[in-house]
PDB file of C-alpha atoms and ligand atoms in Angstrom:
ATOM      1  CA  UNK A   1     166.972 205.137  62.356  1.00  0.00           C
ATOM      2  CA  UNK A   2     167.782 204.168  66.054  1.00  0.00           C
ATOM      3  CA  UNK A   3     166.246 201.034  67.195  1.00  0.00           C
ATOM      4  CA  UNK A   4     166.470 199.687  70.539  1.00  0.00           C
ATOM      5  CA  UNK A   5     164.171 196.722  70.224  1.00  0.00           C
ATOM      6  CA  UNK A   6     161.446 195.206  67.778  1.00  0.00           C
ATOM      7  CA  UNK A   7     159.652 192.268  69.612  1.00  0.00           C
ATOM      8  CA  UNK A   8     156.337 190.603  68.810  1.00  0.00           C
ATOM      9  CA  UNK A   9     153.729 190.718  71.988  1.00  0.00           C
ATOM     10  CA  UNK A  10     150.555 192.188  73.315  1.00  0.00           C
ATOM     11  CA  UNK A  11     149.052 195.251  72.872  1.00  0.00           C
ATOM     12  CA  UNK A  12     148.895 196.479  76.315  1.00  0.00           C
ATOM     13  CA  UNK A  13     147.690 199.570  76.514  1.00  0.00           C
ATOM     14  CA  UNK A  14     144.487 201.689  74.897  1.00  0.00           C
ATOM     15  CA  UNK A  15     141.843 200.142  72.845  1.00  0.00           C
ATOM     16  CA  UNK A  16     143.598 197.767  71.042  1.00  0.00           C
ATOM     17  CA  UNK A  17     145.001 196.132  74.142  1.00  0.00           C
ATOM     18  CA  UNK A  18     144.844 192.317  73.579  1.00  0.00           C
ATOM     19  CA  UNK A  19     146.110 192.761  69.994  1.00  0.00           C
ATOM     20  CA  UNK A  20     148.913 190.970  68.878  1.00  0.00           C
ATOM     21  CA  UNK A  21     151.137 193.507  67.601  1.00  0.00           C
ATOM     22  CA  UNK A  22     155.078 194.175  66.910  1.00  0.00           C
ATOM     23  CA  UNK A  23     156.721 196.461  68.736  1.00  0.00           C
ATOM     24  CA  UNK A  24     159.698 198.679  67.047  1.00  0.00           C
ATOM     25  CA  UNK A  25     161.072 200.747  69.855  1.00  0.00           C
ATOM     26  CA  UNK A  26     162.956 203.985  68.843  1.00  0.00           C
ATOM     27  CA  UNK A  27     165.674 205.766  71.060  1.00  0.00           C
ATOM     28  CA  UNK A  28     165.686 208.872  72.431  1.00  0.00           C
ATOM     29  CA  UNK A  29     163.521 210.829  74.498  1.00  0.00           C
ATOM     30  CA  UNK A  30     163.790 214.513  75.675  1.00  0.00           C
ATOM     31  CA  UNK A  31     161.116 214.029  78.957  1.00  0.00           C
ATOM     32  CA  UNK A  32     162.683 212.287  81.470  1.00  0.00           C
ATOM     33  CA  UNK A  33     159.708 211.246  83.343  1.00  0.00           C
ATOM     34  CA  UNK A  34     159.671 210.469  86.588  1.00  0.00           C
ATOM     35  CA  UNK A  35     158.082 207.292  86.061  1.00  0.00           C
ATOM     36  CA  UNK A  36     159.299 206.097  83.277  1.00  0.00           C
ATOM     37  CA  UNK A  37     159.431 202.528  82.627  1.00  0.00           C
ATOM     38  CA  UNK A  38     161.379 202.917  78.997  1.00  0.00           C
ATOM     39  CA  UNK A  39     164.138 204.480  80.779  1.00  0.00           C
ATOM     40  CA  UNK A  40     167.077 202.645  78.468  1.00  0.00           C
ATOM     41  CA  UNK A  41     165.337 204.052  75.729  1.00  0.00           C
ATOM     42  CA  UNK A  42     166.074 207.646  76.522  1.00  0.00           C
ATOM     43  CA  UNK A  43     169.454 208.108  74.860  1.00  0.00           C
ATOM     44  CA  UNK A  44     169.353 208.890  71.063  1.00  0.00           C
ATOM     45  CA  UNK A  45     172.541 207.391  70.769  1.00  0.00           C
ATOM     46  CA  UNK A  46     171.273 204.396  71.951  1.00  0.00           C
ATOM     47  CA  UNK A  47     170.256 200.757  70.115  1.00  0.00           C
ATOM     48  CA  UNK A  48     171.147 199.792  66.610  1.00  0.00           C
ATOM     49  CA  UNK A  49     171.495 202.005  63.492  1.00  0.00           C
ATOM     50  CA  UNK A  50     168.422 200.369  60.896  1.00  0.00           C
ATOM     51  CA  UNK A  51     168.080 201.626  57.266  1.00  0.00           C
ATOM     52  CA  UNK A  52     164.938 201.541  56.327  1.00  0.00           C
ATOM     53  CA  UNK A  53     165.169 198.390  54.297  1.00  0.00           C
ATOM     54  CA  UNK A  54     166.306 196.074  57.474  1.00  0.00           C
ATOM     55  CA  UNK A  55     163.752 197.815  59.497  1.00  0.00           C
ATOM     56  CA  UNK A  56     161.114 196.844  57.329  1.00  0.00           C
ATOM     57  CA  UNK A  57     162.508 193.230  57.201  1.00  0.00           C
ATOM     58  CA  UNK A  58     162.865 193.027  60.507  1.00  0.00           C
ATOM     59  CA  UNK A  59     159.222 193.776  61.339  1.00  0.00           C
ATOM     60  CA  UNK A  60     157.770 191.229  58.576  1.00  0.00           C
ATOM     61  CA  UNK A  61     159.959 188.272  59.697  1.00  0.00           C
ATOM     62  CA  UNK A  62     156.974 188.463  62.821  1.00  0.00           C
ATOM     63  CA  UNK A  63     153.274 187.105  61.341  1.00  0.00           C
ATOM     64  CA  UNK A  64     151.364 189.855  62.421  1.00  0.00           C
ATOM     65  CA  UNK A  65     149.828 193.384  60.986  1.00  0.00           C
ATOM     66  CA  UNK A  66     149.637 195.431  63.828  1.00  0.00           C
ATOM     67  CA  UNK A  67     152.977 197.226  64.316  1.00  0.00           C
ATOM     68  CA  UNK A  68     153.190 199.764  67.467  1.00  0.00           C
ATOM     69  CA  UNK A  69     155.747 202.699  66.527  1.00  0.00           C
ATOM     70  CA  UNK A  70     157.183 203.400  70.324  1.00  0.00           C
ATOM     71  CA  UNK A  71     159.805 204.576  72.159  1.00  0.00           C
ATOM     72  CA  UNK A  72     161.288 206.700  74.467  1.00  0.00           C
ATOM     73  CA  UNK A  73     159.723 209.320  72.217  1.00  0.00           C
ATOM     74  CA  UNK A  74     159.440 207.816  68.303  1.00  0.00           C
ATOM     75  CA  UNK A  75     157.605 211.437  66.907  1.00  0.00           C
ATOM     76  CA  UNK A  76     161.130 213.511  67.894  1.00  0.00           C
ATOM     77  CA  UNK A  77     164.589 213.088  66.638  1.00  0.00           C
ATOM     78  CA  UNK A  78     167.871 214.221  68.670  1.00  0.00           C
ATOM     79  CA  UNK A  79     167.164 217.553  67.035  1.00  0.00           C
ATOM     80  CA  UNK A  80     164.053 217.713  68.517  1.00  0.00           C
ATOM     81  CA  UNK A  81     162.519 218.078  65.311  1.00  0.00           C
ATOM     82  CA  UNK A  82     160.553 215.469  63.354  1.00  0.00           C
ATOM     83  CA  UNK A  83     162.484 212.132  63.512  1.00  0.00           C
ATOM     84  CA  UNK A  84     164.090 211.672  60.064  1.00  0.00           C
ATOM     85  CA  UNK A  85     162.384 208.402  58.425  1.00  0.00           C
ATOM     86  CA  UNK A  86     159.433 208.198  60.581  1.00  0.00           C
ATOM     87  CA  UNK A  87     156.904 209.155  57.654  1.00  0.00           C
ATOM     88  CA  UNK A  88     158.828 206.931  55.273  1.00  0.00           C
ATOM     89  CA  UNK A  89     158.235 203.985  58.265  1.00  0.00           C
ATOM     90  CA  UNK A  90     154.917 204.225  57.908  1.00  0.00           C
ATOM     91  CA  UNK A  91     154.429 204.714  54.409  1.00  0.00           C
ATOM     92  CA  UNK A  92     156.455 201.117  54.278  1.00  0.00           C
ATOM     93  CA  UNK A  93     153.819 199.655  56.793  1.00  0.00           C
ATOM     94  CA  UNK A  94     150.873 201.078  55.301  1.00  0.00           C
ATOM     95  CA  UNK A  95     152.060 200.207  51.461  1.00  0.00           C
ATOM     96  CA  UNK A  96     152.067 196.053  52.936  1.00  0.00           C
ATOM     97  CA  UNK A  97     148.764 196.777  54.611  1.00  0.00           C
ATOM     98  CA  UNK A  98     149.691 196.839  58.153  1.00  0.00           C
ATOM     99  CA  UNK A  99     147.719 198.796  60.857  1.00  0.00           C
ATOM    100  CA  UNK A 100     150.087 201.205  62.536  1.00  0.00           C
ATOM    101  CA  UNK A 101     149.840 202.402  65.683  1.00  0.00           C
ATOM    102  CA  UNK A 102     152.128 205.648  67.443  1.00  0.00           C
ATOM    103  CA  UNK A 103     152.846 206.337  70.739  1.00  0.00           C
ATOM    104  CA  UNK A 104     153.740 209.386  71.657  1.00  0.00           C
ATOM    105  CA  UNK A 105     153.995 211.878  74.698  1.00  0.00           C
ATOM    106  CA  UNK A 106     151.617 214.552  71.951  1.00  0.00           C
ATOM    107  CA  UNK A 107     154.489 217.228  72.193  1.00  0.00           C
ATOM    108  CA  UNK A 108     155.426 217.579  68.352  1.00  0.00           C
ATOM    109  CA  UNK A 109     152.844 217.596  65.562  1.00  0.00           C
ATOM    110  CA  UNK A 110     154.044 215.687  62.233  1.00  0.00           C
ATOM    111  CA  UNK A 111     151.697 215.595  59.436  1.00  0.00           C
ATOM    112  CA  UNK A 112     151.555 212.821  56.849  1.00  0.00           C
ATOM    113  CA  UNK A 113     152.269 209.970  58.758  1.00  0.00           C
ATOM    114  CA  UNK A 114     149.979 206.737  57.622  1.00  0.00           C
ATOM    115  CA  UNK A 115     149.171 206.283  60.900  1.00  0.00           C
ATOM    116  CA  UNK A 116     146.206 204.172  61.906  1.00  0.00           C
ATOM    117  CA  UNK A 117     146.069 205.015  65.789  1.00  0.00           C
ATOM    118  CA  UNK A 118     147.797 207.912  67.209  1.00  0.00           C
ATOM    119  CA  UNK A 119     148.236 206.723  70.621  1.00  0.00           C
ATOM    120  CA  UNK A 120     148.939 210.353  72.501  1.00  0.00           C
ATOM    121  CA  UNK A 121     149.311 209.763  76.493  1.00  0.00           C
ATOM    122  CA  UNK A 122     149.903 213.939  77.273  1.00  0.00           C
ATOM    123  CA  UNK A 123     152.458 214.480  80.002  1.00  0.00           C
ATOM    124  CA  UNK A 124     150.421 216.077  83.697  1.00  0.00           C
ATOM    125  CA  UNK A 125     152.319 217.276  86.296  1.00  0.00           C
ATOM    126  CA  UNK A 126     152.729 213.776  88.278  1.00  0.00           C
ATOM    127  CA  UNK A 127     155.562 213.286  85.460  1.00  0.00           C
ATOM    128  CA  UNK A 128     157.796 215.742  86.803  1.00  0.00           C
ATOM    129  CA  UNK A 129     161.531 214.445  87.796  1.00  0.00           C
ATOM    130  CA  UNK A 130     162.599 215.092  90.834  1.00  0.00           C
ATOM    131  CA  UNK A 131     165.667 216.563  89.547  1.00  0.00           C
ATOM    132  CA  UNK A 132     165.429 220.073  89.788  1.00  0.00           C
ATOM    133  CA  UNK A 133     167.177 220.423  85.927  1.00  0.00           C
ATOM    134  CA  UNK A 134     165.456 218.258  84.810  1.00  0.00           C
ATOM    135  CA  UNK A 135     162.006 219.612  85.999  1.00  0.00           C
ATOM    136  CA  UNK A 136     162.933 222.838  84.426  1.00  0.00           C
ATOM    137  CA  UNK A 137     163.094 221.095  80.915  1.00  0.00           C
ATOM    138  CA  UNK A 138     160.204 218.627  81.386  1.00  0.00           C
ATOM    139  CA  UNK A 139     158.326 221.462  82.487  1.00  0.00           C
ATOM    140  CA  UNK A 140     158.788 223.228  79.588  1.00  0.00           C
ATOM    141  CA  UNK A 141     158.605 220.732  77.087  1.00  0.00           C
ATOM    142  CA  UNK A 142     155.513 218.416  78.155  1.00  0.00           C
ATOM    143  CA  UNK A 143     152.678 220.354  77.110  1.00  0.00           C
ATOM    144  CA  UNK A 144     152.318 221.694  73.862  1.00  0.00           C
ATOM    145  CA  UNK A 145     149.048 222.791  73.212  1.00  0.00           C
ATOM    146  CA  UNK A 146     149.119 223.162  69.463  1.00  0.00           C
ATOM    147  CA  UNK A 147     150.563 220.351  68.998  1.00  0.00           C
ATOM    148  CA  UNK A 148     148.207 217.859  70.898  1.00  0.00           C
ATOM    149  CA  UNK A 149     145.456 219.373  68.978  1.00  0.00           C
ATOM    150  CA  UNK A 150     147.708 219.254  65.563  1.00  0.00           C
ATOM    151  CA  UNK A 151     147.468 215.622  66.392  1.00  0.00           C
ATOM    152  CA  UNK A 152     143.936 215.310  67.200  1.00  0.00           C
ATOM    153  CA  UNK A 153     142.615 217.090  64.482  1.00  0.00           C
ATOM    154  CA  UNK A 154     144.686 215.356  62.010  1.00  0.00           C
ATOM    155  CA  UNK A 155     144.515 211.449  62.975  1.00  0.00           C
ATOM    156  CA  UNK A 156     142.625 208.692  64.572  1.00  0.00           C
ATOM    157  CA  UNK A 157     143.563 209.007  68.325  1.00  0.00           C
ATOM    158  CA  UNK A 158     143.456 207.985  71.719  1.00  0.00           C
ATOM    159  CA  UNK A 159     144.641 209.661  74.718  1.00  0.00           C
ATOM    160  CA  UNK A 160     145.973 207.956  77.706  1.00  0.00           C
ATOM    161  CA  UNK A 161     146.253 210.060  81.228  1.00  0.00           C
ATOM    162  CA  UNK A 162     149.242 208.269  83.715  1.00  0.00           C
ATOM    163  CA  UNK A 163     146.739 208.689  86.971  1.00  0.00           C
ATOM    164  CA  UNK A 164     148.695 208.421  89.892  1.00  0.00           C
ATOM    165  CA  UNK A 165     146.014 210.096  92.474  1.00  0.00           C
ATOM    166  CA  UNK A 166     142.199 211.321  92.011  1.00  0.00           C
ATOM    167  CA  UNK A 167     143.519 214.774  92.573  1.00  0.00           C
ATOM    168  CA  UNK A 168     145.137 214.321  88.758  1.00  0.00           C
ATOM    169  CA  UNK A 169     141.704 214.547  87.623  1.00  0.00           C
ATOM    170  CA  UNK A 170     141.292 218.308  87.755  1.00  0.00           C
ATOM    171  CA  UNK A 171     144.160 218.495  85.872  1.00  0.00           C
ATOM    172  CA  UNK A 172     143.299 216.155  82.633  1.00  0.00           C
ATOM    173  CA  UNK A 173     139.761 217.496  82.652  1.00  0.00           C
ATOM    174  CA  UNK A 174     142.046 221.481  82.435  1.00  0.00           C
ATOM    175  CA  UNK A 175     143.964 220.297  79.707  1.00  0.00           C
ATOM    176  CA  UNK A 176     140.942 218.049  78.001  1.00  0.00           C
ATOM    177  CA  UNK A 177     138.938 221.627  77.871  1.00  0.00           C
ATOM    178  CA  UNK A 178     141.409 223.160  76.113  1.00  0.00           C
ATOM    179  CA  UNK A 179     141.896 220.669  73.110  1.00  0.00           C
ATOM    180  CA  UNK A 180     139.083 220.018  70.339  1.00  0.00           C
ATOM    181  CA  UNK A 181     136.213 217.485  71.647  1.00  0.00           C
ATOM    182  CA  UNK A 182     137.492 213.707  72.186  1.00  0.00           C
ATOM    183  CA  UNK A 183     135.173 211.130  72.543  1.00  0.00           C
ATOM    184  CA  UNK A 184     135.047 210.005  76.219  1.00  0.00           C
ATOM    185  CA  UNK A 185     135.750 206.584  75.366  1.00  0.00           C
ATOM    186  CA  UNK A 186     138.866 207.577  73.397  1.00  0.00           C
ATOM    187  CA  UNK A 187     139.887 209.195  76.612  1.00  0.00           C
ATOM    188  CA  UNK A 188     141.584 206.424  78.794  1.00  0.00           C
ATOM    189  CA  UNK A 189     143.073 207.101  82.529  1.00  0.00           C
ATOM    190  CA  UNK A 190     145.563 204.267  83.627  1.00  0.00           C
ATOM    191  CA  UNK A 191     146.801 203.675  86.912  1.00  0.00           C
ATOM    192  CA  UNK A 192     150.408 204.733  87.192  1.00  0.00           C
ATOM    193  CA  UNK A 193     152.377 201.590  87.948  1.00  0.00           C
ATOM    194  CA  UNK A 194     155.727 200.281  86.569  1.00  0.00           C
ATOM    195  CA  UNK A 195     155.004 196.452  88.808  1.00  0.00           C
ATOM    196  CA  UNK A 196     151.999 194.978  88.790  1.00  0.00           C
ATOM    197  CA  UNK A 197     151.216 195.212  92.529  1.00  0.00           C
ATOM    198  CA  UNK A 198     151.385 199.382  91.739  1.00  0.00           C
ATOM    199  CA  UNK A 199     148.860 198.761  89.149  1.00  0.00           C
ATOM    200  CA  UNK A 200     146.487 196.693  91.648  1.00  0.00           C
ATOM    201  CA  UNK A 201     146.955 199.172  94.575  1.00  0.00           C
ATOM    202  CA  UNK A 202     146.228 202.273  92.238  1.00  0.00           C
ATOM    203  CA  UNK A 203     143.817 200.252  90.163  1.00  0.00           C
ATOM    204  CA  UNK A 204     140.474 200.820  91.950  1.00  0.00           C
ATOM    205  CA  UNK A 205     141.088 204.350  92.836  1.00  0.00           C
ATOM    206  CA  UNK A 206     141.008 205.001  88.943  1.00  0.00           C
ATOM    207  CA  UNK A 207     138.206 202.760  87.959  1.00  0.00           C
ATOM    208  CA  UNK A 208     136.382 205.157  90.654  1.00  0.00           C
ATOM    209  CA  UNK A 209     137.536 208.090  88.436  1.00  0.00           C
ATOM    210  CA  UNK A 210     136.168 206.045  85.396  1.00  0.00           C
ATOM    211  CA  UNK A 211     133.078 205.525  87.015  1.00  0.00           C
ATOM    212  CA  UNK A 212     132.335 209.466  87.930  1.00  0.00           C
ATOM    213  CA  UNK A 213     134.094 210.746  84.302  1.00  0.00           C
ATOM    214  CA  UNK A 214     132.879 208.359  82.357  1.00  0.00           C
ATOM    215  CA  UNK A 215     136.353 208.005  80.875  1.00  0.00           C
ATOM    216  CA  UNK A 216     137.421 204.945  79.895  1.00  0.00           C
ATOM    217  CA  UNK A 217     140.176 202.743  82.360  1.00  0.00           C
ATOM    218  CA  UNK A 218     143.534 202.164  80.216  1.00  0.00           C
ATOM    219  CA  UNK A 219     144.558 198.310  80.770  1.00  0.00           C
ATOM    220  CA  UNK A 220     148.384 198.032  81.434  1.00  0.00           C
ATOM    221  CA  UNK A 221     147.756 194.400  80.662  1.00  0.00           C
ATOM    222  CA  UNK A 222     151.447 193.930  79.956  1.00  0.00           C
ATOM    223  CA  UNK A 223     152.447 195.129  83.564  1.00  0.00           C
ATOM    224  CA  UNK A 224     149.703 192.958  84.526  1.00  0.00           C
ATOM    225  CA  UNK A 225     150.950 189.871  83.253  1.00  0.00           C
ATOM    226  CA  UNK A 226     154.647 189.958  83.145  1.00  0.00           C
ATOM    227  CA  UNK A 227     155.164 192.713  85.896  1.00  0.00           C
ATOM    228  CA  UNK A 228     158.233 195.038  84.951  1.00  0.00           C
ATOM    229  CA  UNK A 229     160.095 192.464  82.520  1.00  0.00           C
ATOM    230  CA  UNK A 230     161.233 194.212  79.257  1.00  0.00           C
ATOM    231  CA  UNK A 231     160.773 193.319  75.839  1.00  0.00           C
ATOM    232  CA  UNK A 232     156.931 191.254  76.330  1.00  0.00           C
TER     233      UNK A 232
HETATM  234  S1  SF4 B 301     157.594 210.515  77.386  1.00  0.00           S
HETATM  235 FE1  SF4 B 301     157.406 208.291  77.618  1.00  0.00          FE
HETATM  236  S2  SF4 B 301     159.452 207.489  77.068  1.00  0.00           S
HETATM  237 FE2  SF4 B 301     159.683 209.692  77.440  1.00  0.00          FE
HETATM  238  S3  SF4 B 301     160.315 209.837  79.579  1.00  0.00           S
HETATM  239 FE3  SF4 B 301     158.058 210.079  79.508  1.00  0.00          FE
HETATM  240  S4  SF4 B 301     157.258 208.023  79.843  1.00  0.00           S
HETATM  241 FE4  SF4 B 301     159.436 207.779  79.291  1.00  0.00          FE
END
């Protein structure tokens, strides 16, 4: 398995943010998001080769039993099929009694992972690259409705909406109507912001949003306190 990094930090997204957690970062991701603040952690190629083992290791050397499963895109290998060694990942962390969380973009469904949280922040169209190639793919790739609801259906989750405007709004409540019922406060809208003075110039206009939806606002408490620095 392809790691780029495992660090120990803060939850800071979703509602565990706060919790100490440690982070295992897998490469590769097929989005390209416009966005993105992972961007070295698009290439599959990328990182250090882990068997299972070391991985394991590697995660217990930090005191702490919340492990976040991220990426780029941790669900999807360079195949674009389920990422080889995910499940047995998890069934490690689960079999030493640690609460694991996934991120994911919700665009493949994988059954029998022993995940705890499945952390699904679907893809709208304020993701799109500017890159007209690129926007082809993304397009085509970000929304899969089956899967999201694969997901929902199948694990704990939470899903986290990138806000970047209040005109997104008509768009997650579209894509919310179409998926089985999610509690509104496991629905979370964030402010889109890769620096922390993006995230306090497009902070109130989403706790406005929060206010009228009764959604939930997503913290980005690590942008918040370390800005765009990597691996805290
Ligand atoms: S899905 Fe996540 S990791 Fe992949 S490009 Fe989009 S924001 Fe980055």
């Amino acid at each position: 398995m392809r790691v780029i990094e495992i660090f120990h930090s803060l939850q800071g997204e979703g509602i565990l943010s706060g919790t100490p957690s440690v982070f295992v970062r897998l490469a590769g991701c097929p989005l390209r998001c416009r966005w993105c603040d992972t961007r070295y952690a698009w290439d599959f190629s990328a990182g250090d080769e882990y068997g299972m083992d070391d991985l394991v290791e590697a995660i217990e050397k930090h005191p702490c039993g919340h492990v976040v499963i991220t990426g780029g895109e941790p669900m999807v290998g360079p195949d674009l099929a389920a990422r080889e060694g995910l499940a047995d990942l998890t069934s490690h962390l689960r079999a030493r009694r640690m609460h694991v969380t996934i991120e994911t973009a919700g665009g493949l469904f994988v059954p029998d992972l022993a995940c705890d949280l499945m952390s699904i922040s679907p893809k709208t169209t304020n993701s799109a690259p500017a890159e007209p190639t690129l926007a082809v793919a993304h397009e085509r790739r970000r929304t899969d409705l089956g899967a999201l609801a694969g997901l929902i259906e199948a694990y704990p989750c939470q899903l986290k909406f990138v806000v970047e405007t209040a005109d997104d709004i008509g768009e997650i409540h579209r894509l919310l109507d179409r998926l089985p019922p999610v509690p509104s406060d496991r629905v979370l809208l964030m402010p889109q912001a890769r620096t922390r003075d993006e995230l306090l110039a497009r902070a109130p206009a989403v706790v406005q949003l929060c206010r009228q939806t009764g959604y939930r606002f997503g913290h980005r408490l690590h942008v918040l306190l370390w800005s765009d620095r990597r691996g805290l």
